[in-house]
mmCIF file of C-alpha atoms in Angstrom:
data_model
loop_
_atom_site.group_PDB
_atom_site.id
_atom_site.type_symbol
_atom_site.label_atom_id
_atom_site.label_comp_id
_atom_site.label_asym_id
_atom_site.label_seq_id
_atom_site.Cartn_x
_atom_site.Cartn_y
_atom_site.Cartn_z
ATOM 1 C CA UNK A 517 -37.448 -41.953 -65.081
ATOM 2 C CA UNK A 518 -37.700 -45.589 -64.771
ATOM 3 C CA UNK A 519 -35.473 -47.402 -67.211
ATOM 4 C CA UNK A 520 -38.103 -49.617 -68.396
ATOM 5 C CA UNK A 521 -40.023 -47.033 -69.853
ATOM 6 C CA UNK A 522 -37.088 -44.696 -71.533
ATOM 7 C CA UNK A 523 -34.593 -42.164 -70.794
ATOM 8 C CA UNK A 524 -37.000 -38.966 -72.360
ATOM 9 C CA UNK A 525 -38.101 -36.012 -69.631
ATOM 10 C CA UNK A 526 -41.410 -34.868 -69.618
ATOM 11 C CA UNK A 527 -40.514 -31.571 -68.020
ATOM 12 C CA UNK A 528 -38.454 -30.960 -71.437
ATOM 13 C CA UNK A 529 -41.790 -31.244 -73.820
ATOM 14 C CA UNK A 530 -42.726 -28.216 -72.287
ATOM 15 C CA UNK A 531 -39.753 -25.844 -72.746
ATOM 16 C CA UNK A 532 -39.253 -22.977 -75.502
ATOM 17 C CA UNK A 533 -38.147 -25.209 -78.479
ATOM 18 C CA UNK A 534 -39.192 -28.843 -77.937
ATOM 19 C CA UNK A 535 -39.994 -30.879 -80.749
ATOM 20 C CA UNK A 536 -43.643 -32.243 -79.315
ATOM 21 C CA UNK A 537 -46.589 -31.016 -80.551
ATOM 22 C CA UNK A 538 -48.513 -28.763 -78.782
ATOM 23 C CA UNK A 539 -52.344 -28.170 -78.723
ATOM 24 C CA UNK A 540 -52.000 -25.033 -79.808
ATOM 25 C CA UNK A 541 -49.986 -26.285 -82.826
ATOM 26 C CA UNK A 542 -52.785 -28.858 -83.535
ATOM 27 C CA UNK A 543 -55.857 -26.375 -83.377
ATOM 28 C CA UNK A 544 -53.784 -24.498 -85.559
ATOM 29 C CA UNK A 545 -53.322 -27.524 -88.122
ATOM 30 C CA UNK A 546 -57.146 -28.062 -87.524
ATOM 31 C CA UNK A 547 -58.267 -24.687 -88.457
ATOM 32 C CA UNK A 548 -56.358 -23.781 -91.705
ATOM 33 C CA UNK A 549 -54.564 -25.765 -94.548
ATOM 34 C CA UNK A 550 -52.832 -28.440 -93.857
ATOM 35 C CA UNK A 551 -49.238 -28.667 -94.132
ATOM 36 C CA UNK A 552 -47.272 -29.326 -97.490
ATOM 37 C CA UNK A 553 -46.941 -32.759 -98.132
ATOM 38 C CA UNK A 554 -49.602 -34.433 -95.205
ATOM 39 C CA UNK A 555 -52.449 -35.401 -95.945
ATOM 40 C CA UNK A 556 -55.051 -35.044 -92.896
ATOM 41 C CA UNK A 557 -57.577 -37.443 -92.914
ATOM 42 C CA UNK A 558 -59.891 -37.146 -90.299
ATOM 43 C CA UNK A 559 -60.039 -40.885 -87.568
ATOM 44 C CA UNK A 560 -57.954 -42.035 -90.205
ATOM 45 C CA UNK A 561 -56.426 -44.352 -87.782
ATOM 46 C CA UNK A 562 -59.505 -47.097 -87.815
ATOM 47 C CA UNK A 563 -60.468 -48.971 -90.984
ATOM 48 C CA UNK A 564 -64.105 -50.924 -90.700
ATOM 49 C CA UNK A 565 -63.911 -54.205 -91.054
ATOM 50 C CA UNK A 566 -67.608 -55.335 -91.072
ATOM 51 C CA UNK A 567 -70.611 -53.947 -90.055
ATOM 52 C CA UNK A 568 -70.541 -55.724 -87.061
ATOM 53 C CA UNK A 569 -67.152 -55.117 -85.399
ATOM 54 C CA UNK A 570 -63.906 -52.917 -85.593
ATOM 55 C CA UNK A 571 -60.468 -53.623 -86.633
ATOM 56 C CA UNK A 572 -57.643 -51.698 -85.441
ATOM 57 C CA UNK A 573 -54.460 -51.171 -87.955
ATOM 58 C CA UNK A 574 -51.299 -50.226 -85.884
ATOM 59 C CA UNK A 575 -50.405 -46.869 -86.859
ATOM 60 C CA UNK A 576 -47.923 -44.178 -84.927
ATOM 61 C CA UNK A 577 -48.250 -43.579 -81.391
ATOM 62 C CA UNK A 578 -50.271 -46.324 -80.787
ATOM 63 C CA UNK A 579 -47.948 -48.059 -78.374
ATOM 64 C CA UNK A 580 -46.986 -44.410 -76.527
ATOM 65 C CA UNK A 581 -50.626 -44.308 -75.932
ATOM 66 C CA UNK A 582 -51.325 -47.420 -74.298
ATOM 67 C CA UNK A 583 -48.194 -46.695 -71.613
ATOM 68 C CA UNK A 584 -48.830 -43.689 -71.345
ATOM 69 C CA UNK A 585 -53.089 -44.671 -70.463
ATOM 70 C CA UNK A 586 -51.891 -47.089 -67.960
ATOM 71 C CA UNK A 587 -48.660 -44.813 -66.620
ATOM 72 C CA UNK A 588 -51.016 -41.713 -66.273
ATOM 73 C CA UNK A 589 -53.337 -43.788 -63.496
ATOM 74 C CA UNK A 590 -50.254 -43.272 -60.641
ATOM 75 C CA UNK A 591 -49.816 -39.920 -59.737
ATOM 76 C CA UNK A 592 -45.692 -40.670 -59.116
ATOM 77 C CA UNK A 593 -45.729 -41.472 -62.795
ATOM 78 C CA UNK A 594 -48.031 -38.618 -64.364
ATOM 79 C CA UNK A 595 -45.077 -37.076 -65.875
ATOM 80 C CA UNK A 596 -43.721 -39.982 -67.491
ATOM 81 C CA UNK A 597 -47.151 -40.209 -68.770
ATOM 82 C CA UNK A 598 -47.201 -37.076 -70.255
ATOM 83 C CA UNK A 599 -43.549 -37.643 -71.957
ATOM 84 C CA UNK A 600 -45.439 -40.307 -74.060
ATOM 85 C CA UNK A 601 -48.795 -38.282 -74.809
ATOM 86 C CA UNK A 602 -46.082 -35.859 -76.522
ATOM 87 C CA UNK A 603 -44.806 -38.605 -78.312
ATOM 88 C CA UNK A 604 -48.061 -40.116 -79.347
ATOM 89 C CA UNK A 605 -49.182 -36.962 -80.452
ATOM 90 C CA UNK A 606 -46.210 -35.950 -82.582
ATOM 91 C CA UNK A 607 -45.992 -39.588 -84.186
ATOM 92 C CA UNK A 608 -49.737 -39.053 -85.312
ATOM 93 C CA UNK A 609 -48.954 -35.573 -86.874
ATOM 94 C CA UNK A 610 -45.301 -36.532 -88.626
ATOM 95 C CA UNK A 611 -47.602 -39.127 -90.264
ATOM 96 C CA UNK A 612 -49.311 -37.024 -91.774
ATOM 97 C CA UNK A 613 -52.844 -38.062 -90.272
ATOM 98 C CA UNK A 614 -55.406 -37.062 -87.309
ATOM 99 C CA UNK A 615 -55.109 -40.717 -86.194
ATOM 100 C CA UNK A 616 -57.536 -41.915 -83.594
ATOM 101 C CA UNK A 617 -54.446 -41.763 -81.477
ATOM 102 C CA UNK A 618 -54.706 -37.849 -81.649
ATOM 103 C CA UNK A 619 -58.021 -37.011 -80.118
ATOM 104 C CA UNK A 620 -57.269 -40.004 -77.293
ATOM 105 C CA UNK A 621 -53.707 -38.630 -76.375
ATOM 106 C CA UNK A 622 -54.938 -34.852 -76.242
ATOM 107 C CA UNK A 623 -58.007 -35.789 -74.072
ATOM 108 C CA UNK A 624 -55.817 -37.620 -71.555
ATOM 109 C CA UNK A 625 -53.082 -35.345 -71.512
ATOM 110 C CA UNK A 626 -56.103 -32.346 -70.647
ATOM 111 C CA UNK A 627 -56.832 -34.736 -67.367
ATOM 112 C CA UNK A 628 -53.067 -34.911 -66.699
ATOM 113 C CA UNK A 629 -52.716 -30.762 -66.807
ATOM 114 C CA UNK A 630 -55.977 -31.017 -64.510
ATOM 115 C CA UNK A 631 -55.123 -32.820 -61.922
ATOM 116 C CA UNK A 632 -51.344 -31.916 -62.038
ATOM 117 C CA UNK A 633 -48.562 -33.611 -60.303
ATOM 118 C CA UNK A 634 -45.761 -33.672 -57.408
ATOM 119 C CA UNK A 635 -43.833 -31.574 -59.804
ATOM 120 C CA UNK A 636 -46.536 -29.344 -61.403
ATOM 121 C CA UNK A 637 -49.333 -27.380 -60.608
ATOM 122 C CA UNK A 638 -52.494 -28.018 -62.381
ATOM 123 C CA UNK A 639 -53.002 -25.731 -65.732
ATOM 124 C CA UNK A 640 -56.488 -25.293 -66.504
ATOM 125 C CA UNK A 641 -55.873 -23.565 -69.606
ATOM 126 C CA UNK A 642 -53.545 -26.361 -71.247
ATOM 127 C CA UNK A 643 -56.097 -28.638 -70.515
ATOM 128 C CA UNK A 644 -59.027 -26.307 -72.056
ATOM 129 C CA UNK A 645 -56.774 -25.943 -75.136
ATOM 130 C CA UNK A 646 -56.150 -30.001 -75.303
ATOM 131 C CA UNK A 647 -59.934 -30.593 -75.312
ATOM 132 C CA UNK A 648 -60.162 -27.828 -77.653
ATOM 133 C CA UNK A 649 -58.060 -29.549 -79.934
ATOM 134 C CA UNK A 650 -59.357 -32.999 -79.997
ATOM 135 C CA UNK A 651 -62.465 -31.596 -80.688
ATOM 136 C CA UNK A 652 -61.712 -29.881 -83.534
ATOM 137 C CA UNK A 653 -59.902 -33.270 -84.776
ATOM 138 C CA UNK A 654 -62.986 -35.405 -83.355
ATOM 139 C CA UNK A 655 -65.774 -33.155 -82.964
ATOM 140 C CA UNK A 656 -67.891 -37.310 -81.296
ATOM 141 C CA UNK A 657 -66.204 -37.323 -78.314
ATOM 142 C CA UNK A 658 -68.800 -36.787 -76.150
ATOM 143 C CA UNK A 659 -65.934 -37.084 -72.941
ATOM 144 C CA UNK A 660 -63.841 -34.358 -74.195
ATOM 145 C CA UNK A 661 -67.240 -32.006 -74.724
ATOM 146 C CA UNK A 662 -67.844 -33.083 -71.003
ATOM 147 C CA UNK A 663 -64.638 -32.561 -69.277
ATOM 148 C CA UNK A 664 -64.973 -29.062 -71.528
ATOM 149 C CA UNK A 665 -67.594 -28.533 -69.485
ATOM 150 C CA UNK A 666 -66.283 -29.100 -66.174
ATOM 151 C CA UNK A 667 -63.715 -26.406 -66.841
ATOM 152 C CA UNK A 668 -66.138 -23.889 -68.162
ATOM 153 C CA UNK A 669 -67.919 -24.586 -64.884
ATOM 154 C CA UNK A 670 -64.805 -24.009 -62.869
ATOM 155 C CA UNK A 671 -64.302 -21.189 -64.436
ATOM 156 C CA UNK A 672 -67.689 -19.307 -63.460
ATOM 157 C CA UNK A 673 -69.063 -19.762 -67.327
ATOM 158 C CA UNK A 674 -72.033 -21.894 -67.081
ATOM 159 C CA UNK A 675 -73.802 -20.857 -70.387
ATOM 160 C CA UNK A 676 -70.710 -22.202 -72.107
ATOM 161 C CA UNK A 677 -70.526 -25.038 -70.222
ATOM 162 C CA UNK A 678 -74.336 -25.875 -70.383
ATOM 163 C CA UNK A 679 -73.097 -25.632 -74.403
ATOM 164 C CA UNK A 680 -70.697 -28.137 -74.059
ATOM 165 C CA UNK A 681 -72.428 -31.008 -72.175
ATOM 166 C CA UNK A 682 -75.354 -30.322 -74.572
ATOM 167 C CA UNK A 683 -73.215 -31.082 -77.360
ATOM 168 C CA UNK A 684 -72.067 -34.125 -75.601
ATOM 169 C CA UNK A 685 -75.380 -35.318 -75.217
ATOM 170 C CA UNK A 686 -75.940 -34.433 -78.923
ATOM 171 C CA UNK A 687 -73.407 -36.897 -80.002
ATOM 172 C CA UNK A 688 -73.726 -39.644 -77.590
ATOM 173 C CA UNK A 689 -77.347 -40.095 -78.515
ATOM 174 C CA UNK A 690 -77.109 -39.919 -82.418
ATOM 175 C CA UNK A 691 -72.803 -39.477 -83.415
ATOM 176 C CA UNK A 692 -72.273 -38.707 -86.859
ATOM 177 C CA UNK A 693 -68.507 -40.559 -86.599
ATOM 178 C CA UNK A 694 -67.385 -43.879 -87.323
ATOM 179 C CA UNK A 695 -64.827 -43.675 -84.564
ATOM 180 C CA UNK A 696 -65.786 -46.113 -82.396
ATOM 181 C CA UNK A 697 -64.470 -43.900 -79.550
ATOM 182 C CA UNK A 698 -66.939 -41.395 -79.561
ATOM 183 C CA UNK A 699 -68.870 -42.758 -76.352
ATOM 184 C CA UNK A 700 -66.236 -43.881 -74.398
ATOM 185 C CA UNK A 701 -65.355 -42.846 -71.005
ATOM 186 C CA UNK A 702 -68.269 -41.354 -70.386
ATOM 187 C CA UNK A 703 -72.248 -42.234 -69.353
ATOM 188 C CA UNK A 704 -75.358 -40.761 -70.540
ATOM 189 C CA UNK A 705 -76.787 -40.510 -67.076
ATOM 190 C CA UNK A 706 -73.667 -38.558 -66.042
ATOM 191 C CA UNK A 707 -74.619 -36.403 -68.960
ATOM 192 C CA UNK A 708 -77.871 -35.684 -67.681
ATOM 193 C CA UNK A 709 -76.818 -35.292 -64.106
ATOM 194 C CA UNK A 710 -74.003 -32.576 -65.328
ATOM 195 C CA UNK A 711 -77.084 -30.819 -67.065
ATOM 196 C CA UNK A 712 -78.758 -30.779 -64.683
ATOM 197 C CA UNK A 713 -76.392 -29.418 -61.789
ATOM 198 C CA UNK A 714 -75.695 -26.731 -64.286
ATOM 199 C CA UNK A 715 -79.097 -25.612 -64.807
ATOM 200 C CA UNK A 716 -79.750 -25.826 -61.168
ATOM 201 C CA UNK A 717 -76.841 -23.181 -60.851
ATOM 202 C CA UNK A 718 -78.069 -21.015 -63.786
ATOM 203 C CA UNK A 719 -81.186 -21.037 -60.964
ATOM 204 C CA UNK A 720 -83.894 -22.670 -64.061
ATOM 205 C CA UNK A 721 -85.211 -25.232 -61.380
ATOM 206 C CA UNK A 722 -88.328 -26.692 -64.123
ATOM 207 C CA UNK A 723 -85.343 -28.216 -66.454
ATOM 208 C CA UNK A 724 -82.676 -29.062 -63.387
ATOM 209 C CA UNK A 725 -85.436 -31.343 -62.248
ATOM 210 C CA UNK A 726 -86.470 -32.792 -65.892
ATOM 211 C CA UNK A 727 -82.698 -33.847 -66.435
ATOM 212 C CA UNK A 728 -82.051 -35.270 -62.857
ATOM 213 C CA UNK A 729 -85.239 -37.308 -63.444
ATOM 214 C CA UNK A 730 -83.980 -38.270 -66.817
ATOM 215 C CA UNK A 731 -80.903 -39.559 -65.270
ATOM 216 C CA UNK A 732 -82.322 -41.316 -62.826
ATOM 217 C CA UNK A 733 -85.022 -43.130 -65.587
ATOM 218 C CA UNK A 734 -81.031 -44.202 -67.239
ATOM 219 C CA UNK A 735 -79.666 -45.140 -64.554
ATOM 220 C CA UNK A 736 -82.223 -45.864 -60.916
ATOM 221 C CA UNK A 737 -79.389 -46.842 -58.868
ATOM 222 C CA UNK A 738 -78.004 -42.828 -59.394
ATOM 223 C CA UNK A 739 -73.932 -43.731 -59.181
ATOM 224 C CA UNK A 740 -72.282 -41.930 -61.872
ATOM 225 C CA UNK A 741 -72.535 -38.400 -60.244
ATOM 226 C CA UNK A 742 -71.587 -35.827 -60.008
ATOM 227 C CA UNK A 743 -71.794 -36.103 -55.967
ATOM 228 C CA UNK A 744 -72.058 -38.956 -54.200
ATOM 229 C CA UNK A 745 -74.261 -42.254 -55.015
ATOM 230 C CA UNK A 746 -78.186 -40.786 -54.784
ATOM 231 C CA UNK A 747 -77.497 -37.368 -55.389
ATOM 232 C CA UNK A 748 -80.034 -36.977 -58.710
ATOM 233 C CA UNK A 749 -82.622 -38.177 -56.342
ATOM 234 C CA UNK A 750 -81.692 -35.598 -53.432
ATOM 235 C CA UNK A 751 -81.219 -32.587 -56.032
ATOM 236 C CA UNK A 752 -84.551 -33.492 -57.894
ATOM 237 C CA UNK A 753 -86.516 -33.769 -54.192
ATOM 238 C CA UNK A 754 -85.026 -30.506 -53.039
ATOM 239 C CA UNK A 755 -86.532 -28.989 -56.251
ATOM 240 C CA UNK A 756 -89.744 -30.495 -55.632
ATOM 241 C CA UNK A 757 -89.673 -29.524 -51.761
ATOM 242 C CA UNK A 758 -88.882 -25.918 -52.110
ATOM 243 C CA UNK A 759 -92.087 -25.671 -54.952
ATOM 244 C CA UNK A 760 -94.204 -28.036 -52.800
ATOM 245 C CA UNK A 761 -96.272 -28.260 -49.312
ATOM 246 C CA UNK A 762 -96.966 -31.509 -47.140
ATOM 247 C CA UNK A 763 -100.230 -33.207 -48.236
ATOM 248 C CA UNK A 764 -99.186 -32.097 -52.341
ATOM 249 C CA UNK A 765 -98.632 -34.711 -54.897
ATOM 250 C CA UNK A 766 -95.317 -32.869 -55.698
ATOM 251 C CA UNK A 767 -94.362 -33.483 -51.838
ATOM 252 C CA UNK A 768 -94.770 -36.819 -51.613
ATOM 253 C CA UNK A 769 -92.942 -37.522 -54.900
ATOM 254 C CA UNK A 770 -90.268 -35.582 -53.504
ATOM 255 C CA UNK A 771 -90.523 -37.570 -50.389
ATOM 256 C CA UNK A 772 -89.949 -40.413 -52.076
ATOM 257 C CA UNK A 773 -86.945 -39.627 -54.034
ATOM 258 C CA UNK A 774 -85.743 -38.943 -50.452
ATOM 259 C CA UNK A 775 -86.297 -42.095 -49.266
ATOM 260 C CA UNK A 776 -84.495 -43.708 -52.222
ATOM 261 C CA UNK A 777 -81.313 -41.580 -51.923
ATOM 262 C CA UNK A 778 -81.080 -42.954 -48.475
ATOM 263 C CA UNK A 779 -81.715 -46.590 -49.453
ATOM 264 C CA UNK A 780 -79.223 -46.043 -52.155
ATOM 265 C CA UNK A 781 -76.556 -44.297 -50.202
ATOM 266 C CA UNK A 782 -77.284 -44.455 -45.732
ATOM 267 C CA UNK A 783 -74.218 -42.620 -45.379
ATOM 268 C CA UNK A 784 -74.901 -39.859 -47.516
ATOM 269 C CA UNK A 785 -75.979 -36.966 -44.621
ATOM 270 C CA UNK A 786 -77.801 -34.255 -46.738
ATOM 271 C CA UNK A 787 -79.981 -36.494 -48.165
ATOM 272 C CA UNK A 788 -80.664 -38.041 -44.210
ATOM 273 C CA UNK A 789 -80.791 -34.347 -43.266
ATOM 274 C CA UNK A 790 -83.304 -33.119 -45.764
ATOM 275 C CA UNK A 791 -85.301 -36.929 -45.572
ATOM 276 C CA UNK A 792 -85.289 -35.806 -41.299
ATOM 277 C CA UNK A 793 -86.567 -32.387 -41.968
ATOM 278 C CA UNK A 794 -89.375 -33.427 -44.700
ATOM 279 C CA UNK A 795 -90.518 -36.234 -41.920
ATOM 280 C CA UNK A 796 -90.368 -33.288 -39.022
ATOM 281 C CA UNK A 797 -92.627 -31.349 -41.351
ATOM 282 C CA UNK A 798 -95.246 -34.273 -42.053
ATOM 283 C CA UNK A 799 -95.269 -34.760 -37.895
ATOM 284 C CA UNK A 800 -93.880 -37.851 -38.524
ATOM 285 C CA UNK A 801 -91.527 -37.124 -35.552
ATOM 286 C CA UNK A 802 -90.025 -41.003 -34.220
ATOM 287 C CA UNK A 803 -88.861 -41.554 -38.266
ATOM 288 C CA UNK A 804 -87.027 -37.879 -37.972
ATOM 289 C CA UNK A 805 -85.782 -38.453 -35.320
ATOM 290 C CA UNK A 806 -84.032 -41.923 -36.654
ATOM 291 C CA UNK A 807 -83.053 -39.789 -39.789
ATOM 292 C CA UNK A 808 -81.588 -37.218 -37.337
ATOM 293 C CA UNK A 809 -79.460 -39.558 -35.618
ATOM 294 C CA UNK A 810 -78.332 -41.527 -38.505
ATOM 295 C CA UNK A 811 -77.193 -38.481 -39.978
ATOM 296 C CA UNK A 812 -75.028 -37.451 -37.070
ATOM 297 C CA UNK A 813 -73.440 -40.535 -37.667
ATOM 298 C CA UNK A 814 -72.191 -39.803 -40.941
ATOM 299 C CA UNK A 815 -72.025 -35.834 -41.070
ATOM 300 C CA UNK A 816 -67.990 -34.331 -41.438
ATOM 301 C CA UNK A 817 -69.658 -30.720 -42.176
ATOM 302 C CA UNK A 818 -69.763 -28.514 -38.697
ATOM 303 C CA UNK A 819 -72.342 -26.548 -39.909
ATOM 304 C CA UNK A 820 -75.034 -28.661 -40.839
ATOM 305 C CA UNK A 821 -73.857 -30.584 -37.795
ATOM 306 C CA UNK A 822 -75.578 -28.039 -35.911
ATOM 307 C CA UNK A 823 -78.540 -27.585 -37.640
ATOM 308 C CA UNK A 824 -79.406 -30.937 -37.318
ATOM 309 C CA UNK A 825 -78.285 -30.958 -33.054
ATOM 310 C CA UNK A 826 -81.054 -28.335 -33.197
ATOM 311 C CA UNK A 827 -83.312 -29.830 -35.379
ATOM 312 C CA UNK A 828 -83.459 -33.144 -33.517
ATOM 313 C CA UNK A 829 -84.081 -31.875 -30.280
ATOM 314 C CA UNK A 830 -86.834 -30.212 -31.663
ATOM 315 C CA UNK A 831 -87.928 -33.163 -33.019
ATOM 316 C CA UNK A 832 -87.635 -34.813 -29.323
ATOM 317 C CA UNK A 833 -89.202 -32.099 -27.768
ATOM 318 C CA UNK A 834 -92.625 -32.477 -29.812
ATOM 319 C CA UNK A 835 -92.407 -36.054 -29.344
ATOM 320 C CA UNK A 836 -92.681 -36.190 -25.694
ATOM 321 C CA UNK A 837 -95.286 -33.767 -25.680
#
């Protein structure tokens, strides 16, 4: 490890015996009494100073936090990163507090076990149990019900995850908490679009297409994802296709939503792909084939490559006759 920032290992946090706190430990803390002689107070770490504006007291791990934050952004220092989450974390427990300094350390550390690093593979469940924790310490942070959801995703459980990001959305619109954290790091048209990609997959198409609308109404130019920039537009028009005919009032909305995905994003190929195959079905056969071609440009997937090869010479075929 770099001088600069210490001589501590990461990899030792991790073995049989360390001293740092795990996330186990803390849900344990969280769930029963608390230790003799602390006394947990909940965000402790942030005192109001006005109405208008916060003022932040130093308190432990505040400065482990901060390097570890900007050390966790390089993936050759992710380990160093996670040496000072552990320290962070355990400075906010031998206090004797939940600082604010808990929930942050245990939802960045849950990113750092995602993502892994040169020197370890990543470990979903740490990361579950980290999220787990700083919700049980702060139960506002609308990120760390979010990322909860991503892993329930991964994992194949999207009721729990639909759970989770509709507790996030819960909190983000009206939080109950005075930490001023409880929004940060996350979007509410993100929240929307999660919702909706989950409900999509639980195949309940009415309220996919309410929430990608709804993030779209947030947020029209549709860049906080998931997916690339215009994907809420391209998800809610595939709904609206696949319910809808040419000539409908659904069909042309959906039609629309096409054309803005491609406006928003010309190099995003299944929204140029389905825009090319919604003007093929209209007869509107020199715009498909312009759609076609653009999205050959742009398309990496062999696959729907192919499709649209076949598409547009079907496309060229009507058109000369």
């Amino acid at each position: 490890i770099n001088a600069e920032y210490g001589t501590c290992s990461p990899m030792s946090s991790y073995s049989a015996g360390a001293n740092a706190v795990s996330s186990r430990e803390v849900v344990g803390v969280v769930g029963g009494a608390p230790p003799a002689g602390r006394a947990i107070v909940q965000s402790g770490y942030w005192l109001k100073a006005s109405p208008e504006e916060w003022r932040v007291r130093r308190g432990p791990g505040t400065m482990e936090l901060k390097r570890a934050i900007k050390l966790a952004e390089d993936p050759a220092t992710a380990d160093t990163a996670l040496c000072f989450l552990n320290k962070a974390i355990e400075a906010s427990m031998m206090d004797g507090r939940f600082q604010a300094t808990m929930p942050q350390a245990l939802f960045v550390r849950s990113r750092l076990h995602r993502s892994g690093s040169f020197e370890r593979r990543p470990d979903m469940g740490s990361a579950f149990s980290d999220l787990t924790a700083a919700l049980s310490i702060e139960p506002n942070y609308a990120a760390a019900w979010l990322d909860r959801a991503g892993l329930n995703f991964e994992a194949e459980k999207p009721l729990e995850a639909l759970a989770d990001v509709d507790m996030a959305i819960k909190v983000f619109v009206a939080p109950s908490s005075r930490w001023p954290l409880a929004k940060q790091n996350v979007k509410l048209c993100a929240l929307h679009a999660n919702r909706g990609t989950i409900l999509d997959h639980l195949d309940r198409p009415e309220e996919a297409l309410g929430e990608y609308l709804q993030a779209i109404a947030v947020n029209p130019r549709d860049t906080t994802g998931p997916g690339p920039a215009g994907n809420c537009h391209f998800k809610a028009a595939q709904i609206l296709m696949a319910r809808n005919q040419p000539g409908t009032e659904g069909w042309d909305q959906a039609m629309v939503l096409l054309a803005s995905a491609v406006q928003l994003n010309p190099k995003f190929p299944e929204a140029l792909a389905a825009c090319g195959n919604g003007l093929l079905r209209q007869d509107d056969l020199a715009q498909a084939i312009r759609m076609y071609k653009q999205c050959l440009q742009f398309c990496q997937n062999n696959e729907l490559r192919s499709t649209i090869e076949l598409n547009l010479e079907t496309a060229r075929r009507r058109y000369h006759n």
